[in-house]
PDB file of C-alpha atoms in Angstrom:
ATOM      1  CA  UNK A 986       2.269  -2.238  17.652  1.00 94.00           C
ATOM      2  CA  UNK A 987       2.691  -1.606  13.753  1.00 96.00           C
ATOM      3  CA  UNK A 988       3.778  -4.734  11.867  1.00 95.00           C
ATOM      4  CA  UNK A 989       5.496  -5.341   8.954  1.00 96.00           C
ATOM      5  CA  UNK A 990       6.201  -9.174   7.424  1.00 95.00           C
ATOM      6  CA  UNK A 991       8.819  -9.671   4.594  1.00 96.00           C
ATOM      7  CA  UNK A 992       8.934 -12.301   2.337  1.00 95.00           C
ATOM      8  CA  UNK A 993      11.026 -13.466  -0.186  1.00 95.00           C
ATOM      9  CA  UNK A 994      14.880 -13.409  -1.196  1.00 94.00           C
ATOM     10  CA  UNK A 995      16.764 -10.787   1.128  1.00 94.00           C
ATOM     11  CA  UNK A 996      13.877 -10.737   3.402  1.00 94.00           C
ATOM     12  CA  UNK A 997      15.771 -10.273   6.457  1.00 92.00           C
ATOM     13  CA  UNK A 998      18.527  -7.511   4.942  1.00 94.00           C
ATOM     14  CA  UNK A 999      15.186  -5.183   4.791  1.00 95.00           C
ATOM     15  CA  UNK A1000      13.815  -5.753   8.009  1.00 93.00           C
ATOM     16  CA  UNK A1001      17.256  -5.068   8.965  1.00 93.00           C
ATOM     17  CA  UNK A1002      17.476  -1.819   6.930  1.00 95.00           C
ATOM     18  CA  UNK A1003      13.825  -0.815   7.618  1.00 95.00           C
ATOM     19  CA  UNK A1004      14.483  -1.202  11.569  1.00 93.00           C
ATOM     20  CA  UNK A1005      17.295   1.423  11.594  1.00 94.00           C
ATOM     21  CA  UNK A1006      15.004   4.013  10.454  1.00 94.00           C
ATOM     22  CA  UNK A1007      12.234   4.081  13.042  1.00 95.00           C
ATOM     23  CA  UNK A1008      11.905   5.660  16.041  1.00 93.00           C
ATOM     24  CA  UNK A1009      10.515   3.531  18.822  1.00 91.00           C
ATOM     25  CA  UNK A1010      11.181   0.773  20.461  1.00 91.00           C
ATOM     26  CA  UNK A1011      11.853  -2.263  17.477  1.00 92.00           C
ATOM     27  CA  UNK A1012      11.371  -5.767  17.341  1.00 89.00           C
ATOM     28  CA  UNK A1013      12.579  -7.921  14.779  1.00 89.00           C
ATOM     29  CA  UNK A1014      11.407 -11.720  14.190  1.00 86.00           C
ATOM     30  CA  UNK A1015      13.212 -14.319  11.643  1.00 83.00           C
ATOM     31  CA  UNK A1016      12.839 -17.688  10.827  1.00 75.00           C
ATOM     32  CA  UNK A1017      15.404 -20.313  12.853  1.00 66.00           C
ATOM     33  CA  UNK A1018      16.477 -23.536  12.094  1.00 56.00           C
ATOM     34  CA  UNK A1019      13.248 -24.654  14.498  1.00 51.00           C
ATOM     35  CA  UNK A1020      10.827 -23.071  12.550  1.00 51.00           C
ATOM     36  CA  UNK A1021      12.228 -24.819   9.232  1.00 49.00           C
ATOM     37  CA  UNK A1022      11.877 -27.917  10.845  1.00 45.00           C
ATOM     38  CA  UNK A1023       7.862 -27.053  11.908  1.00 45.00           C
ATOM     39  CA  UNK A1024       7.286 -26.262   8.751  1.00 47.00           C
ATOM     40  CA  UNK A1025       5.433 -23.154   7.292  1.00 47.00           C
ATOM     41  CA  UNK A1026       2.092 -22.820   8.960  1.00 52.00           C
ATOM     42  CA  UNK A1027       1.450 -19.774  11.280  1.00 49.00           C
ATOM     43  CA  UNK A1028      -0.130 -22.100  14.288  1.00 45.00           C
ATOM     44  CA  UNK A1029       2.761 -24.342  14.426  1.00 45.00           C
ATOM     45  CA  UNK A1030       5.669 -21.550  13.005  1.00 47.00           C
ATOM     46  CA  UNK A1031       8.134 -20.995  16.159  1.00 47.00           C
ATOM     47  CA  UNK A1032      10.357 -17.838  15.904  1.00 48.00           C
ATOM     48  CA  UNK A1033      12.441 -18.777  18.537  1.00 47.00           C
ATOM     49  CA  UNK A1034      15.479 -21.236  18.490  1.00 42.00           C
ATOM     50  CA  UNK A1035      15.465 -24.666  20.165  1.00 44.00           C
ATOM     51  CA  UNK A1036      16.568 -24.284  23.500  1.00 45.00           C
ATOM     52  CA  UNK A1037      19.387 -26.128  25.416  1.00 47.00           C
ATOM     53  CA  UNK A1038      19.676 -29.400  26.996  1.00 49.00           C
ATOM     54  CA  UNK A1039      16.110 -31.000  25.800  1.00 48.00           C
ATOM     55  CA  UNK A1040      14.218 -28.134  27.916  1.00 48.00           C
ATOM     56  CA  UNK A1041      11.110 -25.665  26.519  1.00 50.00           C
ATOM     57  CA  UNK A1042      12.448 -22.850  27.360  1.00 49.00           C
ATOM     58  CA  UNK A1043      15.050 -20.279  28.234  1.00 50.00           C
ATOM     59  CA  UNK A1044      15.356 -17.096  29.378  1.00 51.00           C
ATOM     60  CA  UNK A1045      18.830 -15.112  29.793  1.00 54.00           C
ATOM     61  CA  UNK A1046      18.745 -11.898  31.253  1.00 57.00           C
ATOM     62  CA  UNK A1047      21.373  -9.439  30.410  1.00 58.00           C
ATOM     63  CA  UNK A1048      23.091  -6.918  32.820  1.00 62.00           C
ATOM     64  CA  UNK A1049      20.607  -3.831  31.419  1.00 61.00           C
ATOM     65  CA  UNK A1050      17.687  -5.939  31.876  1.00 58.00           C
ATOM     66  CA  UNK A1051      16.622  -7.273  28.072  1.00 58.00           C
ATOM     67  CA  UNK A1052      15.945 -10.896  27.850  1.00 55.00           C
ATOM     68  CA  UNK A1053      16.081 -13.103  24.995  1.00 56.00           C
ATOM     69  CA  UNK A1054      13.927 -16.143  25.533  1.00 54.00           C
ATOM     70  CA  UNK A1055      14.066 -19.863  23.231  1.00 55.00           C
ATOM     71  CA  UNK A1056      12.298 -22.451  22.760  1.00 54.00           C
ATOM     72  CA  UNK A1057       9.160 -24.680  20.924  1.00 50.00           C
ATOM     73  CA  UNK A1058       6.299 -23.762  23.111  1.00 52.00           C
ATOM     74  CA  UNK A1059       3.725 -21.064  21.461  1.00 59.00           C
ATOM     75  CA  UNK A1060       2.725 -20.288  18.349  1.00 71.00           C
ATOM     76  CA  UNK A1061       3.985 -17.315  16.302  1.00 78.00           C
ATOM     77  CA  UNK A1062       0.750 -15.466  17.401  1.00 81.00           C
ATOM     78  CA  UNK A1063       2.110 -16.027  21.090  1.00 81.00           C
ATOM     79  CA  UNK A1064       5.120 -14.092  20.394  1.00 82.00           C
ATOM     80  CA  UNK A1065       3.504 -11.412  18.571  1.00 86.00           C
ATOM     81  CA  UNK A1066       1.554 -11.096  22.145  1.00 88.00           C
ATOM     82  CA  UNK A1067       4.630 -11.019  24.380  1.00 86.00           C
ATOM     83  CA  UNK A1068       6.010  -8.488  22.617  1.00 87.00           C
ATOM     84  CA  UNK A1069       2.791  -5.622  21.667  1.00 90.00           C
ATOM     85  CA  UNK A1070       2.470  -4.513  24.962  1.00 90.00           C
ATOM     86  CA  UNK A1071       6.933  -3.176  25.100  1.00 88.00           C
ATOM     87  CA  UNK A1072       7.250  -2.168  21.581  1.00 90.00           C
ATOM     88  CA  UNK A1073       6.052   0.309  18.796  1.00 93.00           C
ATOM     89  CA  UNK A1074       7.279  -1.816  15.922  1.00 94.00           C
ATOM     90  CA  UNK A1075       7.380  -5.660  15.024  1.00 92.00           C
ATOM     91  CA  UNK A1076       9.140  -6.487  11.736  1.00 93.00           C
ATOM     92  CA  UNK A1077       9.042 -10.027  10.658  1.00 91.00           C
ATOM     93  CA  UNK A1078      10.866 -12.017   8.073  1.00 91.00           C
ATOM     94  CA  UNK A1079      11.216 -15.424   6.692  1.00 87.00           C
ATOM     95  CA  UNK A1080       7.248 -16.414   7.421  1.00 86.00           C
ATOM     96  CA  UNK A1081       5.052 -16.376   4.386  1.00 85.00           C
ATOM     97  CA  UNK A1082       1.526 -17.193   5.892  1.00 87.00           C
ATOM     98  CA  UNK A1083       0.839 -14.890   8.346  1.00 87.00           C
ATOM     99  CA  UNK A1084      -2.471 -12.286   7.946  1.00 89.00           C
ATOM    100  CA  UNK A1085       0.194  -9.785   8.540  1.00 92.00           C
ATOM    101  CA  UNK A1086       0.632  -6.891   6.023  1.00 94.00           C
ATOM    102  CA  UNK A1087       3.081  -8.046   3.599  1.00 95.00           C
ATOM    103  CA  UNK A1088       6.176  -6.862   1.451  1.00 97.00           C
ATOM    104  CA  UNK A1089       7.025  -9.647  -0.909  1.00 97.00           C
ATOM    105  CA  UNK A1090      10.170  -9.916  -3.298  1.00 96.00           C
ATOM    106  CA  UNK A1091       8.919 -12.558  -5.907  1.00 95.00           C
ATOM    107  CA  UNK A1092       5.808 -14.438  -6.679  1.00 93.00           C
ATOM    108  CA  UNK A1093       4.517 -16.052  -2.914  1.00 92.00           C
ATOM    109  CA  UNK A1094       1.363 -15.711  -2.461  1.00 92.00           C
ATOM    110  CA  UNK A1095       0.505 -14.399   1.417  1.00 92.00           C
ATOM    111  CA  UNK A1096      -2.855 -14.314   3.593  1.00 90.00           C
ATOM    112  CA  UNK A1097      -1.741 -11.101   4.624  1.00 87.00           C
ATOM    113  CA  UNK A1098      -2.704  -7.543   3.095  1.00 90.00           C
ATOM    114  CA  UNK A1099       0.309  -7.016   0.173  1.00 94.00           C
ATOM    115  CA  UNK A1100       1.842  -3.778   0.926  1.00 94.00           C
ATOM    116  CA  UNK A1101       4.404  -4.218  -1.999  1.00 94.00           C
ATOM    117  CA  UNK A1102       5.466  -6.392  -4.404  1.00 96.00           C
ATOM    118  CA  UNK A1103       9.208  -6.316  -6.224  1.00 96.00           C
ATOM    119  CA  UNK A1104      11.130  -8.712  -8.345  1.00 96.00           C
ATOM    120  CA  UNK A1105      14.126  -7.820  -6.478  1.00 96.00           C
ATOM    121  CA  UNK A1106      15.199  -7.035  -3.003  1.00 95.00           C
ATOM    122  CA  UNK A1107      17.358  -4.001  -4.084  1.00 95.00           C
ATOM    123  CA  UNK A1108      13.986  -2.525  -5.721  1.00 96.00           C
ATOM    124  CA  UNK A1109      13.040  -1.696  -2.100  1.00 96.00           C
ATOM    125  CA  UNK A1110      13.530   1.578  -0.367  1.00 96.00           C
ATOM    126  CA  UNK A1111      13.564   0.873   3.459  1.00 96.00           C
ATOM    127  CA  UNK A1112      13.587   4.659   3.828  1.00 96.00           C
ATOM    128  CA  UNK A1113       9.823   4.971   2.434  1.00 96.00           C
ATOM    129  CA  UNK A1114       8.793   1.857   3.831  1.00 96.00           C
ATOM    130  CA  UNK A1115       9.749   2.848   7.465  1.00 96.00           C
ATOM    131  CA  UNK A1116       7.259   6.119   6.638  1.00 95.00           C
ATOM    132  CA  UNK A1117       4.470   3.961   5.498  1.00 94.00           C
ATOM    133  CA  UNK A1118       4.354   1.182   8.519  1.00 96.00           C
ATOM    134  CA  UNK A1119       2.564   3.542  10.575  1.00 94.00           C
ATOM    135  CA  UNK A1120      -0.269   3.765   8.027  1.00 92.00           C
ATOM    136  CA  UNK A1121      -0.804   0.021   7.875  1.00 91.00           C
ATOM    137  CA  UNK A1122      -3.168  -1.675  10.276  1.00 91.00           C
ATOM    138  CA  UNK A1123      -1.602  -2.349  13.973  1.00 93.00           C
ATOM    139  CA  UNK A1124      -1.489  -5.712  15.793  1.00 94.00           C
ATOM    140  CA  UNK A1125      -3.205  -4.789  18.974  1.00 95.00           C
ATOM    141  CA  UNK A1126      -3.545  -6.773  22.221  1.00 95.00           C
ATOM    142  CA  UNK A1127      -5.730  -6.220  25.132  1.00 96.00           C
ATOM    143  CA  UNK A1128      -2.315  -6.449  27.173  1.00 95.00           C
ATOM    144  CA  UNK A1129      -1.252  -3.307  25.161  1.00 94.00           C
ATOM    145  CA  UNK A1130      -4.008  -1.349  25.298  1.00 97.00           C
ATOM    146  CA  UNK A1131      -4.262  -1.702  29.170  1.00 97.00           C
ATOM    147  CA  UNK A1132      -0.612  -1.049  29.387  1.00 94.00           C
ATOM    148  CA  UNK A1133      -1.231   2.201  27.553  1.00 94.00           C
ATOM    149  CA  UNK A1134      -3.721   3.491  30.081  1.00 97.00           C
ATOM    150  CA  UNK A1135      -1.621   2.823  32.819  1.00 97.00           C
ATOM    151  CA  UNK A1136       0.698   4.502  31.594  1.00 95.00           C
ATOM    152  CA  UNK A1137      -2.053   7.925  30.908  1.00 95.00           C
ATOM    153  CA  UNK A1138      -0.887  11.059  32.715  1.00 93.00           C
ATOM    154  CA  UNK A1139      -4.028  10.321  35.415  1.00 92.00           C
ATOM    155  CA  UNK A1140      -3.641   7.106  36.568  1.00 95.00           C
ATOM    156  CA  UNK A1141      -2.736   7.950  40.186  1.00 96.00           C
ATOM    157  CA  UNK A1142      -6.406   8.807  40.868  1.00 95.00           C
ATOM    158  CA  UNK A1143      -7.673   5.748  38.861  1.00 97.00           C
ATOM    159  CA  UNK A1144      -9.019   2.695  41.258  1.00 97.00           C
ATOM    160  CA  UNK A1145     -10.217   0.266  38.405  1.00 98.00           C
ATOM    161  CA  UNK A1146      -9.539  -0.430  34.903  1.00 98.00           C
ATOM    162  CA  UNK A1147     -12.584  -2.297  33.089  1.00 98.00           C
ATOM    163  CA  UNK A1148     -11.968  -4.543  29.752  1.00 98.00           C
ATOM    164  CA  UNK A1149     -14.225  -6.369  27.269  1.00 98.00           C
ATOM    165  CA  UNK A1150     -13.457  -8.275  24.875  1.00 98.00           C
ATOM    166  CA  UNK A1151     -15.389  -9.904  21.878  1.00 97.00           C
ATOM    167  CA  UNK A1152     -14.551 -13.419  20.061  1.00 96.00           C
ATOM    168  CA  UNK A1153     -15.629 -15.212  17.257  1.00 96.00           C
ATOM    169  CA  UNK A1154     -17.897 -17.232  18.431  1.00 94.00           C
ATOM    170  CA  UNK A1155     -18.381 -20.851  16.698  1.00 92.00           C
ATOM    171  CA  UNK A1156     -22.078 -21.784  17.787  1.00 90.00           C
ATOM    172  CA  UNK A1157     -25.282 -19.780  18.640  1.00 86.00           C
ATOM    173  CA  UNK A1158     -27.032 -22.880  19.576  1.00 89.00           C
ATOM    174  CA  UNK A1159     -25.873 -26.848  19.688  1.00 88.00           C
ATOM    175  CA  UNK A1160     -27.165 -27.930  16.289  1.00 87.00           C
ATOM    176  CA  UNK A1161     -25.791 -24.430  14.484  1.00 89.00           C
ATOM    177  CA  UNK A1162     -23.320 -24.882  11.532  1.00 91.00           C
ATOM    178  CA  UNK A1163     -19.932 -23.887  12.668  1.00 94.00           C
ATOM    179  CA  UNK A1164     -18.559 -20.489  11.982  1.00 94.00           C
ATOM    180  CA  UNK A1165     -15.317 -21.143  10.389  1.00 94.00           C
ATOM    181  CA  UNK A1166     -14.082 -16.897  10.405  1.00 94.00           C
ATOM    182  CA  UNK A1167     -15.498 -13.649   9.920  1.00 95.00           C
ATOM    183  CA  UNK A1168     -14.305 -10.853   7.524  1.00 95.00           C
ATOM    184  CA  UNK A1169     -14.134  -7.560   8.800  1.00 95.00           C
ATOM    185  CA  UNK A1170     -14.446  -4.192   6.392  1.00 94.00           C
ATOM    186  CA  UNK A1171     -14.153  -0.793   7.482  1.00 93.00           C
ATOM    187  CA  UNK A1172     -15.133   2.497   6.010  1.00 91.00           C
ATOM    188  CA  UNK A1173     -11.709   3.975   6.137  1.00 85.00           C
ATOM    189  CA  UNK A1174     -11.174   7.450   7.621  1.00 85.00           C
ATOM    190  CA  UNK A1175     -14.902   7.398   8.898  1.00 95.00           C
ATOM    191  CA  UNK A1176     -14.290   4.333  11.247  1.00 95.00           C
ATOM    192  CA  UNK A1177     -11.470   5.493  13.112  1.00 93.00           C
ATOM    193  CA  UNK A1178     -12.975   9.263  13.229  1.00 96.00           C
ATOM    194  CA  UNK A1179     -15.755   7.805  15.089  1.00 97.00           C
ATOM    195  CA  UNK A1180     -13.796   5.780  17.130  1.00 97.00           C
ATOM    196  CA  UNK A1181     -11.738   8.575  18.344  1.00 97.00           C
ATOM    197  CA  UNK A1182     -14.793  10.552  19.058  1.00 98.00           C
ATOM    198  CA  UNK A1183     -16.874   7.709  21.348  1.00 98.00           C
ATOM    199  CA  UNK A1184     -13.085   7.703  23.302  1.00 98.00           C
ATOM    200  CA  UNK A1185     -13.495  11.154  23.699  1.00 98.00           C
ATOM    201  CA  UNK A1186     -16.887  11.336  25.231  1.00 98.00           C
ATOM    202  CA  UNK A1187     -16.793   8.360  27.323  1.00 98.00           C
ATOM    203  CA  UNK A1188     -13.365   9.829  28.747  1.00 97.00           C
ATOM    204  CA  UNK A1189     -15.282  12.955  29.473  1.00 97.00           C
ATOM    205  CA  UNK A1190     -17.167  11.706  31.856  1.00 98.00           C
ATOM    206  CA  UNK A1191     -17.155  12.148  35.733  1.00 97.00           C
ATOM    207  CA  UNK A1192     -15.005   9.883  37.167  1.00 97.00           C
ATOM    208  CA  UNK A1193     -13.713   8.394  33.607  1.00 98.00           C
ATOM    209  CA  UNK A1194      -9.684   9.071  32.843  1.00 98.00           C
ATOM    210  CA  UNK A1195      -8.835   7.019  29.838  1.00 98.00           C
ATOM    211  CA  UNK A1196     -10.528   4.740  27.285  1.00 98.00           C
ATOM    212  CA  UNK A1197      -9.293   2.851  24.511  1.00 98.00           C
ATOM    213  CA  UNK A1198     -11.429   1.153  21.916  1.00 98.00           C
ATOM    214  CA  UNK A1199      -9.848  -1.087  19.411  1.00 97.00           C
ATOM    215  CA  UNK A1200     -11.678  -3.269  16.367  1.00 97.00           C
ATOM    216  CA  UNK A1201      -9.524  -5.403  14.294  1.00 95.00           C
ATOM    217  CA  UNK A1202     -10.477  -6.136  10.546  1.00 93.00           C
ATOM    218  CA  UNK A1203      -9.613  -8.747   8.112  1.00 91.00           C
ATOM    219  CA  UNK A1204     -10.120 -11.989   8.792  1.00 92.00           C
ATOM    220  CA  UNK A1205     -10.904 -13.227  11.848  1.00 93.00           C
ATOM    221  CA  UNK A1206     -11.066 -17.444  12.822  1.00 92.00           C
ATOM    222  CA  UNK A1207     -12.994 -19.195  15.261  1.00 91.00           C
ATOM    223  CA  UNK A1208     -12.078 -18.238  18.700  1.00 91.00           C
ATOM    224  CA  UNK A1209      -9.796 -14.923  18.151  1.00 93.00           C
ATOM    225  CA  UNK A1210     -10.670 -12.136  19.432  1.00 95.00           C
ATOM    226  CA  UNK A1211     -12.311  -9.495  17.465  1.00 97.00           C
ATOM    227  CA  UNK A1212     -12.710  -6.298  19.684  1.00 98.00           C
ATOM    228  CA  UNK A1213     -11.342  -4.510  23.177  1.00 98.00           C
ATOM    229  CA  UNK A1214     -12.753  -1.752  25.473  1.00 98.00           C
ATOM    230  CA  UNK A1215     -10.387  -0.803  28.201  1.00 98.00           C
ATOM    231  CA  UNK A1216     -11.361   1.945  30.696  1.00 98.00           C
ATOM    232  CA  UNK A1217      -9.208   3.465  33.202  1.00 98.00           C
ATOM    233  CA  UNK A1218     -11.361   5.178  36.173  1.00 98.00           C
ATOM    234  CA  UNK A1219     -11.997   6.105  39.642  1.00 97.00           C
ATOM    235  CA  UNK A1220     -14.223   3.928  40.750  1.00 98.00           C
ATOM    236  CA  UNK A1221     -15.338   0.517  39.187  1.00 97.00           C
ATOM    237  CA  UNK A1222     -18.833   1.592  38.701  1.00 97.00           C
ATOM    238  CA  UNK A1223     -17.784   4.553  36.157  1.00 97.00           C
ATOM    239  CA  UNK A1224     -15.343   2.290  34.493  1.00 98.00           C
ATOM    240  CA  UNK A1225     -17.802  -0.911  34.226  1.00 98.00           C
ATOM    241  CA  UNK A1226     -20.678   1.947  32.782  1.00 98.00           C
ATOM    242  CA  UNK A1227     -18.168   3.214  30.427  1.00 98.00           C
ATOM    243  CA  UNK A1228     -17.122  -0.069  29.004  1.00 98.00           C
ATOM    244  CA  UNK A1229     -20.610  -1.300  28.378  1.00 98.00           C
ATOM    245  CA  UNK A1230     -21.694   2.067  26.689  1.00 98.00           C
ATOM    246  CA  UNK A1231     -17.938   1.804  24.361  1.00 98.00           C
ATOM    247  CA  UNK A1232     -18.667  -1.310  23.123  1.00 98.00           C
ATOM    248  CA  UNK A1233     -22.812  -0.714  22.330  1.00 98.00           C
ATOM    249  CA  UNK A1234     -21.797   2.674  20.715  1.00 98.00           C
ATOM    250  CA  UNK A1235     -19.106   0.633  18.651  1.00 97.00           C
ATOM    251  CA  UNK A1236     -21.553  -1.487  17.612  1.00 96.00           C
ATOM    252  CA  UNK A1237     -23.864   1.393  16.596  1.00 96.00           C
ATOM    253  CA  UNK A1238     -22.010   3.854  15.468  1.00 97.00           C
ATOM    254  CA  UNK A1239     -18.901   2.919  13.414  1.00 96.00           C
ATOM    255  CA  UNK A1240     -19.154   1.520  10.154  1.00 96.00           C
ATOM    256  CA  UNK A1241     -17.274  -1.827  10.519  1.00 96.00           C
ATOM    257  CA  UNK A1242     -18.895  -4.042   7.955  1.00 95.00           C
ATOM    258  CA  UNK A1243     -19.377  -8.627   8.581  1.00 96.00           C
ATOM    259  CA  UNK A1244     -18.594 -11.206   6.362  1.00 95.00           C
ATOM    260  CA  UNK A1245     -19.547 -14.729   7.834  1.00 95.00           C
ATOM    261  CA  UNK A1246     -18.459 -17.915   6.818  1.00 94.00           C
ATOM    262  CA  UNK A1247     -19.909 -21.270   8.476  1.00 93.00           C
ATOM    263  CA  UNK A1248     -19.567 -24.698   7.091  1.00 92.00           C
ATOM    264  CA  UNK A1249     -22.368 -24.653   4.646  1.00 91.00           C
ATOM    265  CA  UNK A1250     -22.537 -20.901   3.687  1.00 92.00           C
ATOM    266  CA  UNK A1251     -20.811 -17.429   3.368  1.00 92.00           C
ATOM    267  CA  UNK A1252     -22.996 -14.296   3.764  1.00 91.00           C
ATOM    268  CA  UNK A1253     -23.156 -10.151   5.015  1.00 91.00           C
ATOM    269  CA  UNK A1254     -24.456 -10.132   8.379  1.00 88.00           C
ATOM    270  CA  UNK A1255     -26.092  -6.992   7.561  1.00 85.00           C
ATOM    271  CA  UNK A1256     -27.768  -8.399   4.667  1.00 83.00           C
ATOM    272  CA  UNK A1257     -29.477 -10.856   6.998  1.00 80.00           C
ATOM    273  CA  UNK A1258     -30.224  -8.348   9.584  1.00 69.00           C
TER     274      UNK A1258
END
């Protein structure tokens, strides 16, 4: 799913504007009354209104089948979640501290990669902005990427569908320092060349119908997850091969570079190596 957070004055007129122009199915997040009142952190930041009667949550269901949910339980990361795996686009306004990639009208400063900067809302063209989202990094979820290979045009001969995924981890041992994050770098064009390639070859193997390898970059905290391998397959001992071999060649072979950062240092991990 490609996101897009604005911030700033007029915020949500641009989402608004930017949303009519893609193709694909569209999501669009604002800030509520609730999240005013949680304040503006992205692990406490709700995007969804209180809901009735002093309960969670909510759902309606409409007549064609879309539901609208509300409520204070999740975190904005949560909602990002529910909604990768049914749409193509995610715009987001109102929320200034997400690691998202960022439009900003004014002077906030933003975790998140800064796409643009304006003085003004009507500086903005939502035309070219809706042809540059696809260009900025996705927000992918394993959920996604296994709904994607269900969805390949051979999964009525696949019996198994294989996933890994890798974490930050906080410890190696008991008595380590903590690892606060990690900073992923990648060596753009390269990275995702290779990517595409180790897909390829894994998904030309006997018995192997679809693979999807996905690395995220940035930065990463203590206990996110970092990487995903999803294989669709005949059998689960081609798709439990293929996943193993996906995520040592991604290791290997694409340039994806490690910045950690514990509680008494910061450092390359392939400067250490």
């Amino acid at each position: 799913m490609q996101t897009l957070s604005i911030v700033g004055s007029g915020a949500d007129g641009v989402a608004d504007a930017v949303a009519e122009r893609l193709d694909g199915r569209v999501a669009t997040v604002r800030r509520t009354e609730t999240a005013d009142a949680v304040g503006d952190d992205p692990d406490t930041e709700r995007p969804q209104a209180a809901a009735p009667g002093g309960v969670d949550a909510a759902v309606d269901l409409a007549p064609d089948g879309d539901w609208v949910a509300s409520g204070v339980d999740g975190s904005f990361t949560d909602a990002l979640d529910r909604l990768a795996p049914a749409h193509d686009y995610c715009l987001v306004s109102g929320f200034s501290r997400l690691r998202l990639p960022t439009v900003v009208v004014g002077d906030a400063e933003v975790p998140g990669d800064v796409v643009r900067r304006v003085d003004d809302a009507a500086d903005l063209d939502p035309a070219a902005l809706a042809a540059e989202i696809d260009d900025v990094e996705p927000y992918v979820t394993l959920e996604e990427l296994v709904a994607r290979v269900k969805r390949s045009e051979q999964a009525d001969r696949a019996g198994a569908i294989a996933t890994f995924t890798g974490r930050v981890r906080a410890k190696d041992a008991p008595d380590d320092d903590r690892t606060t994050h990690l900073a992923f770098e990648k060596y753009e064009g390269v990275a995702a060349d290779r990517l595409g390639r180790i897909e390829r070859e894994l998904a030309d193997r006997d018995g192997v119908l679809d693979v999807r390898l996905h690395h995220r970059v940035g930065v990463i905290e203590d206990g996110e997850d970092i990487v995903f391998v999803v294989v669709l397959a005949g059998h689960r001992r081609e798709a439990f091969r293929a996943v193993e071999d996906g995520i040592d060649r991604l290791k290997d072979e694409v340039p994806i570079f490690k910045k950690e950062t514990t509680e008494s240092e910061e450092f390359w991990v392939h400067d250490r190596a």
